[in-house]
Structure formats: C-alpha cells, structure tokens
mmCIF file of C-alpha atoms in Angstrom:
data_model
loop_
_atom_site.group_PDB
_atom_site.id
_atom_site.type_symbol
_atom_site.label_atom_id
_atom_site.label_comp_id
_atom_site.label_asym_id
_atom_site.label_seq_id
_atom_site.Cartn_x
_atom_site.Cartn_y
_atom_site.Cartn_z
ATOM 1 C CA UNK A 1 -72.296 -14.318 -158.406
ATOM 2 C CA UNK A 2 -74.905 -16.885 -159.352
ATOM 3 C CA UNK A 3 -73.649 -19.368 -161.931
ATOM 4 C CA UNK A 4 -75.286 -22.065 -164.035
ATOM 5 C CA UNK A 5 -72.826 -24.758 -165.160
ATOM 6 C CA UNK A 6 -72.841 -27.601 -167.658
ATOM 7 C CA UNK A 7 -70.235 -30.334 -168.000
ATOM 8 C CA UNK A 8 -69.333 -30.415 -164.308
ATOM 9 C CA UNK A 9 -68.541 -34.146 -164.470
ATOM 10 C CA UNK A 10 -66.093 -33.683 -167.349
ATOM 11 C CA UNK A 11 -62.387 -33.123 -166.865
ATOM 12 C CA UNK A 12 -62.607 -29.389 -167.590
ATOM 13 C CA UNK A 13 -65.862 -28.909 -165.712
ATOM 14 C CA UNK A 14 -64.527 -30.612 -162.590
ATOM 15 C CA UNK A 15 -61.675 -28.130 -162.409
ATOM 16 C CA UNK A 16 -63.864 -25.137 -163.195
ATOM 17 C CA UNK A 17 -66.327 -26.139 -160.469
ATOM 18 C CA UNK A 18 -63.476 -26.403 -157.951
ATOM 19 C CA UNK A 19 -62.400 -22.838 -158.740
ATOM 20 C CA UNK A 20 -65.965 -21.535 -158.721
ATOM 21 C CA UNK A 21 -66.604 -22.937 -155.251
ATOM 22 C CA UNK A 22 -63.296 -21.514 -153.988
ATOM 23 C CA UNK A 23 -64.446 -18.014 -154.897
ATOM 24 C CA UNK A 24 -65.967 -16.175 -151.922
ATOM 25 C CA UNK A 25 -68.201 -14.101 -154.182
ATOM 26 C CA UNK A 26 -70.112 -17.072 -155.580
ATOM 27 C CA UNK A 27 -73.431 -17.502 -153.781
ATOM 28 C CA UNK A 28 -75.133 -20.123 -155.921
ATOM 29 C CA UNK A 29 -74.132 -22.773 -158.482
ATOM 30 C CA UNK A 30 -76.669 -24.791 -160.455
ATOM 31 C CA UNK A 31 -75.234 -27.823 -162.238
ATOM 32 C CA UNK A 32 -77.195 -28.930 -165.297
ATOM 33 C CA UNK A 33 -76.464 -32.552 -166.099
ATOM 34 C CA UNK A 34 -77.786 -36.031 -166.702
ATOM 35 C CA UNK A 35 -77.034 -37.192 -163.190
ATOM 36 C CA UNK A 36 -76.882 -35.509 -159.824
ATOM 37 C CA UNK A 37 -73.500 -34.532 -158.444
ATOM 38 C CA UNK A 38 -74.710 -34.634 -154.872
ATOM 39 C CA UNK A 39 -72.020 -32.089 -153.997
ATOM 40 C CA UNK A 40 -71.646 -31.406 -150.263
ATOM 41 C CA UNK A 41 -71.346 -27.634 -150.730
ATOM 42 C CA UNK A 42 -74.777 -26.147 -149.878
ATOM 43 C CA UNK A 43 -74.423 -23.587 -152.687
ATOM 44 C CA UNK A 44 -74.618 -26.357 -155.309
ATOM 45 C CA UNK A 45 -77.985 -27.320 -156.769
ATOM 46 C CA UNK A 46 -78.478 -30.201 -159.215
ATOM 47 C CA UNK A 47 -80.650 -29.657 -162.294
ATOM 48 C CA UNK A 48 -81.022 -33.192 -163.625
ATOM 49 C CA UNK A 49 -82.332 -33.892 -167.134
ATOM 50 C CA UNK A 50 -82.252 -37.012 -169.284
ATOM 51 C CA UNK A 51 -81.289 -35.019 -172.374
ATOM 52 C CA UNK A 52 -80.023 -31.511 -173.022
ATOM 53 C CA UNK A 53 -82.687 -31.040 -175.712
ATOM 54 C CA UNK A 54 -85.482 -31.783 -173.213
ATOM 55 C CA UNK A 55 -85.285 -29.125 -170.505
ATOM 56 C CA UNK A 56 -88.950 -28.727 -169.564
ATOM 57 C CA UNK A 57 -88.439 -30.258 -166.112
ATOM 58 C CA UNK A 58 -85.893 -27.613 -165.095
ATOM 59 C CA UNK A 59 -86.818 -24.498 -167.086
ATOM 60 C CA UNK A 60 -88.309 -22.731 -164.074
ATOM 61 C CA UNK A 61 -85.042 -23.270 -162.177
ATOM 62 C CA UNK A 62 -82.769 -21.870 -164.903
ATOM 63 C CA UNK A 63 -83.066 -18.305 -163.559
ATOM 64 C CA UNK A 64 -81.922 -15.987 -162.163
ATOM 65 C CA UNK A 65 -78.214 -16.379 -162.900
ATOM 66 C CA UNK A 66 -75.433 -13.940 -163.705
ATOM 67 C CA UNK A 67 -73.534 -16.309 -165.986
ATOM 68 C CA UNK A 68 -73.588 -19.699 -167.660
ATOM 69 C CA UNK A 69 -70.277 -21.564 -167.736
ATOM 70 C CA UNK A 70 -70.763 -23.976 -170.640
ATOM 71 C CA UNK A 71 -68.141 -26.710 -170.184
ATOM 72 C CA UNK A 72 -70.025 -29.674 -171.699
ATOM 73 C CA UNK A 73 -68.925 -31.314 -174.925
ATOM 74 C CA UNK A 74 -67.824 -34.455 -176.724
ATOM 75 C CA UNK A 75 -64.207 -35.617 -177.173
ATOM 76 C CA UNK A 76 -62.989 -34.581 -180.641
ATOM 77 C CA UNK A 77 -61.092 -37.851 -181.034
ATOM 78 C CA UNK A 78 -63.198 -40.943 -181.532
ATOM 79 C CA UNK A 79 -66.515 -39.111 -181.961
ATOM 80 C CA UNK A 80 -68.163 -39.336 -185.436
ATOM 81 C CA UNK A 81 -68.744 -35.943 -187.050
ATOM 82 C CA UNK A 82 -72.549 -36.138 -186.982
ATOM 83 C CA UNK A 83 -72.527 -36.936 -183.256
ATOM 84 C CA UNK A 84 -69.869 -34.312 -182.549
ATOM 85 C CA UNK A 85 -71.960 -31.659 -184.340
ATOM 86 C CA UNK A 86 -75.116 -32.737 -182.486
ATOM 87 C CA UNK A 87 -73.436 -32.349 -179.083
ATOM 88 C CA UNK A 88 -71.320 -29.308 -179.926
ATOM 89 C CA UNK A 89 -73.840 -27.243 -181.875
ATOM 90 C CA UNK A 90 -77.426 -28.481 -181.490
ATOM 91 C CA UNK A 91 -77.437 -29.358 -177.789
ATOM 92 C CA UNK A 92 -75.306 -26.376 -176.832
ATOM 93 C CA UNK A 93 -77.678 -24.018 -178.630
ATOM 94 C CA UNK A 94 -80.741 -25.586 -177.033
ATOM 95 C CA UNK A 95 -79.380 -24.954 -173.540
ATOM 96 C CA UNK A 96 -78.016 -21.517 -174.474
ATOM 97 C CA UNK A 97 -81.341 -20.359 -175.901
ATOM 98 C CA UNK A 98 -83.191 -21.441 -172.768
ATOM 99 C CA UNK A 99 -80.624 -19.646 -170.604
ATOM 100 C CA UNK A 100 -80.737 -16.482 -172.727
ATOM 101 C CA UNK A 101 -84.538 -16.302 -172.633
ATOM 102 C CA UNK A 102 -84.612 -16.482 -168.849
ATOM 103 C CA UNK A 103 -81.507 -14.404 -168.119
ATOM 104 C CA UNK A 104 -81.377 -11.659 -170.773
ATOM 105 C CA UNK A 105 -78.918 -9.530 -168.819
ATOM 106 C CA UNK A 106 -76.552 -12.406 -168.079
ATOM 107 C CA UNK A 107 -73.399 -13.636 -169.792
ATOM 108 C CA UNK A 108 -72.644 -16.993 -171.417
ATOM 109 C CA UNK A 109 -69.041 -18.217 -171.351
ATOM 110 C CA UNK A 110 -68.344 -21.084 -173.727
ATOM 111 C CA UNK A 111 -65.352 -23.427 -173.635
ATOM 112 C CA UNK A 112 -64.496 -23.616 -177.332
ATOM 113 C CA UNK A 113 -61.050 -24.594 -178.604
ATOM 114 C CA UNK A 114 -57.879 -23.212 -180.138
ATOM 115 C CA UNK A 115 -58.179 -22.212 -183.801
ATOM 116 C CA UNK A 116 -61.950 -22.682 -183.880
ATOM 117 C CA UNK A 117 -63.135 -21.527 -187.296
ATOM 118 C CA UNK A 118 -66.232 -22.553 -189.304
ATOM 119 C CA UNK A 119 -64.032 -22.548 -192.427
ATOM 120 C CA UNK A 120 -61.372 -24.876 -190.942
ATOM 121 C CA UNK A 121 -60.442 -28.054 -192.788
ATOM 122 C CA UNK A 122 -60.254 -29.879 -189.469
ATOM 123 C CA UNK A 123 -63.575 -31.208 -188.233
ATOM 124 C CA UNK A 124 -63.379 -30.343 -184.495
ATOM 125 C CA UNK A 125 -62.186 -26.788 -185.195
ATOM 126 C CA UNK A 126 -64.823 -26.335 -187.899
ATOM 127 C CA UNK A 127 -67.689 -27.547 -185.716
ATOM 128 C CA UNK A 128 -66.539 -25.509 -182.701
ATOM 129 C CA UNK A 129 -66.396 -22.503 -185.017
ATOM 130 C CA UNK A 130 -69.974 -23.171 -186.118
ATOM 131 C CA UNK A 131 -71.040 -23.276 -182.472
ATOM 132 C CA UNK A 132 -69.329 -19.943 -181.793
ATOM 133 C CA UNK A 133 -71.108 -18.260 -184.714
ATOM 134 C CA UNK A 134 -74.493 -19.579 -183.599
ATOM 135 C CA UNK A 135 -73.949 -18.545 -179.968
ATOM 136 C CA UNK A 136 -72.977 -15.003 -180.943
ATOM 137 C CA UNK A 137 -76.363 -14.597 -182.626
ATOM 138 C CA UNK A 138 -78.253 -15.193 -179.377
ATOM 139 C CA UNK A 139 -79.758 -12.293 -177.398
ATOM 140 C CA UNK A 140 -77.250 -12.635 -174.566
ATOM 141 C CA UNK A 141 -73.652 -11.491 -174.099
ATOM 142 C CA UNK A 142 -71.192 -14.251 -174.993
ATOM 143 C CA UNK A 143 -67.500 -14.922 -174.402
ATOM 144 C CA UNK A 144 -65.666 -17.679 -176.298
ATOM 145 C CA UNK A 145 -62.680 -19.206 -174.506
ATOM 146 C CA UNK A 146 -60.245 -21.005 -176.812
ATOM 147 C CA UNK A 147 -57.878 -23.175 -174.771
ATOM 148 C CA UNK A 148 -55.229 -25.353 -176.340
ATOM 149 C CA UNK A 149 -53.917 -28.261 -174.282
ATOM 150 C CA UNK A 150 -55.488 -28.446 -170.835
ATOM 151 C CA UNK A 151 -53.674 -29.764 -167.766
ATOM 152 C CA UNK A 152 -55.817 -31.277 -164.964
ATOM 153 C CA UNK A 153 -54.836 -29.036 -162.039
ATOM 154 C CA UNK A 154 -56.732 -30.625 -159.152
ATOM 155 C CA UNK A 155 -56.416 -34.322 -159.923
ATOM 156 C CA UNK A 156 -59.455 -34.320 -162.212
ATOM 157 C CA UNK A 157 -60.172 -37.581 -164.012
ATOM 158 C CA UNK A 158 -61.572 -37.806 -167.516
ATOM 159 C CA UNK A 159 -65.023 -39.456 -167.656
ATOM 160 C CA UNK A 160 -63.737 -41.302 -170.733
ATOM 161 C CA UNK A 161 -61.749 -44.315 -169.523
ATOM 162 C CA UNK A 162 -59.697 -44.580 -172.706
ATOM 163 C CA UNK A 163 -58.304 -41.040 -172.134
ATOM 164 C CA UNK A 164 -57.159 -41.570 -168.547
ATOM 165 C CA UNK A 165 -53.840 -43.323 -169.353
ATOM 166 C CA UNK A 166 -52.894 -40.410 -171.614
ATOM 167 C CA UNK A 167 -53.468 -37.862 -168.871
ATOM 168 C CA UNK A 168 -51.663 -40.015 -166.305
ATOM 169 C CA UNK A 169 -48.565 -40.178 -168.510
ATOM 170 C CA UNK A 170 -48.702 -36.610 -169.789
ATOM 171 C CA UNK A 171 -49.589 -34.791 -166.551
ATOM 172 C CA UNK A 172 -45.985 -33.937 -165.502
ATOM 173 C CA UNK A 173 -45.109 -32.627 -168.971
ATOM 174 C CA UNK A 174 -48.359 -30.691 -169.200
ATOM 175 C CA UNK A 175 -47.497 -28.832 -166.023
ATOM 176 C CA UNK A 176 -44.217 -27.700 -167.590
ATOM 177 C CA UNK A 177 -46.103 -26.858 -170.773
ATOM 178 C CA UNK A 178 -48.393 -24.417 -168.985
ATOM 179 C CA UNK A 179 -45.357 -22.556 -167.622
ATOM 180 C CA UNK A 180 -43.155 -22.695 -170.716
ATOM 181 C CA UNK A 181 -45.762 -22.466 -173.504
ATOM 182 C CA UNK A 182 -48.540 -20.188 -172.196
ATOM 183 C CA UNK A 183 -49.765 -19.602 -175.721
ATOM 184 C CA UNK A 184 -50.450 -23.290 -176.242
ATOM 185 C CA UNK A 185 -51.216 -24.803 -172.831
ATOM 186 C CA UNK A 186 -53.452 -23.914 -169.927
ATOM 187 C CA UNK A 187 -54.995 -25.747 -166.968
ATOM 188 C CA UNK A 188 -58.405 -26.476 -165.540
ATOM 189 C CA UNK A 189 -57.615 -24.077 -162.684
ATOM 190 C CA UNK A 190 -56.681 -21.278 -165.071
ATOM 191 C CA UNK A 191 -59.868 -21.817 -167.048
ATOM 192 C CA UNK A 192 -62.004 -21.566 -163.932
ATOM 193 C CA UNK A 193 -60.238 -18.453 -162.669
ATOM 194 C CA UNK A 194 -60.402 -16.808 -166.093
ATOM 195 C CA UNK A 195 -64.138 -17.482 -166.368
ATOM 196 C CA UNK A 196 -64.734 -15.910 -162.976
ATOM 197 C CA UNK A 197 -62.654 -12.880 -163.912
ATOM 198 C CA UNK A 198 -64.538 -12.505 -167.210
ATOM 199 C CA UNK A 199 -67.863 -12.702 -165.403
ATOM 200 C CA UNK A 200 -66.841 -9.804 -163.180
ATOM 201 C CA UNK A 201 -65.609 -7.609 -166.052
ATOM 202 C CA UNK A 202 -67.936 -4.772 -167.140
ATOM 203 C CA UNK A 203 -67.022 -5.328 -170.812
ATOM 204 C CA UNK A 204 -65.186 -8.625 -171.413
ATOM 205 C CA UNK A 205 -63.645 -9.496 -174.782
ATOM 206 C CA UNK A 206 -65.735 -11.585 -177.170
ATOM 207 C CA UNK A 207 -62.919 -14.117 -177.716
ATOM 208 C CA UNK A 208 -60.238 -15.172 -175.236
ATOM 209 C CA UNK A 209 -57.310 -17.134 -176.628
ATOM 210 C CA UNK A 210 -55.107 -19.501 -174.625
ATOM 211 C CA UNK A 211 -52.469 -16.947 -173.636
ATOM 212 C CA UNK A 212 -55.148 -14.503 -172.482
ATOM 213 C CA UNK A 213 -56.789 -17.247 -170.403
ATOM 214 C CA UNK A 214 -53.518 -17.699 -168.538
ATOM 215 C CA UNK A 215 -53.003 -13.957 -168.067
ATOM 216 C CA UNK A 216 -56.514 -13.531 -166.675
ATOM 217 C CA UNK A 217 -56.034 -16.440 -164.299
ATOM 218 C CA UNK A 218 -52.690 -15.199 -163.028
ATOM 219 C CA UNK A 219 -53.993 -11.662 -162.666
ATOM 220 C CA UNK A 220 -57.013 -12.783 -160.678
ATOM 221 C CA UNK A 221 -54.962 -14.393 -157.924
ATOM 222 C CA UNK A 222 -57.563 -17.132 -157.839
ATOM 223 C CA UNK A 223 -60.491 -14.728 -157.520
ATOM 224 C CA UNK A 224 -62.292 -12.514 -159.996
ATOM 225 C CA UNK A 225 -61.973 -8.766 -159.616
#
C-alpha cells in the first residue's frame, strides 16, 4: 500500500502513522504538512507546504497513492467557528480535490467525529457533517470514520500545549473506557489499524462509527487483511 497522510504531527496522526509503519504491506508513506517530520523510516517522504490551500509545490508528488489518510484538523474547543470551518471544510476539500484528481482509483479516509451531522445544533458536529457531505461529492471513494473519545495509545502528545494536562490526567481512565465503552471510546492505535483494514477492503462502508472502528482494529490483529 502507498499512503498519503495529513495531520501526522497531531495526536491522532502520530498514532495512525505508527500503525501504518508497523504494517508490512505499506511500501510508501507521504506526509503532507507544514514542516518536515524527518522520520528515520526510509518509506516516509515529506511533502512540505506553507499552506494547505497552496499545493503547487507538491502537486506532482501527490500520486500515485492507494489511499489518503486525512487526520488533520483543528481542536473543536477554543477554535472560533469561522476558523474551524476554514480548516475543517475549505482546507480539507482543497487537499482532497487535488488527491482525487491525481488518484481517481484511490480511496480517501477522513477522520470525522461522533454524531457528525450538517443539521446538528452543535458547531463541531455541524461543521464536520458539512465536510463529510462535501467529500462524498468528490470523484473518489470516501470513508468517514467517526470516533468518539480517543486514547493516545503510543504515548502521543498533543501539539496543543493546553490539552496535554488533560490527556496526562485522563489517560488511565481512557484506557478503561476503550475496553468498557467500545461504542464511545477508541484509541489512536485502533484508528490506524481500522484505516489500514478499510484500505484493504474491496468495498468498505461509507461511514464507520466508533464501535465499528474498534471491531475492525481488533479483527485486523494489527494488520489489514
């Protein structure tokens, strides 16, 4: 598998990248971001851009890939609605359109959120729902993953300093939550494994809720099949 990733420096993306690189079937990973990861694994290639709406410098390197794992986003707490919509909808669509044009037979897997719905009264769920609707209209196969609470499984650290104390305090409880409340909680490891499993499926579901994310991850045994 050849995978293009966004959001690899975020808490979710860090965990997904760990699982992707642990998979023996992954031959190439391109990381689109605003700074280079400089990852030691020779399969990892950095695609560095200043902005996600200015991709000219890397367009020729955005193919060929089998899947795009879109893990980038803005924190729903503390982000004004106009900025949250810009990051969640406009920038996501700009990258997704470029990917779809260059990889028409590929698959785009988007980390959305639980209860995403463009008609929701709650801003983050409403905006994520708008992003889902827009992505489904693109000429590429899409899968929307809707996790609830997400436990850092490999010691991932949030890039947002103000969120780190929360994760440090909640980490032990979140681990129990994944086991006891699989419909509400998942982990970065489960997300990565589920995305790999969905990439390998001939006909994956269009929407994958939190409990299905966990089932896919547990059924994969850490690798897609």
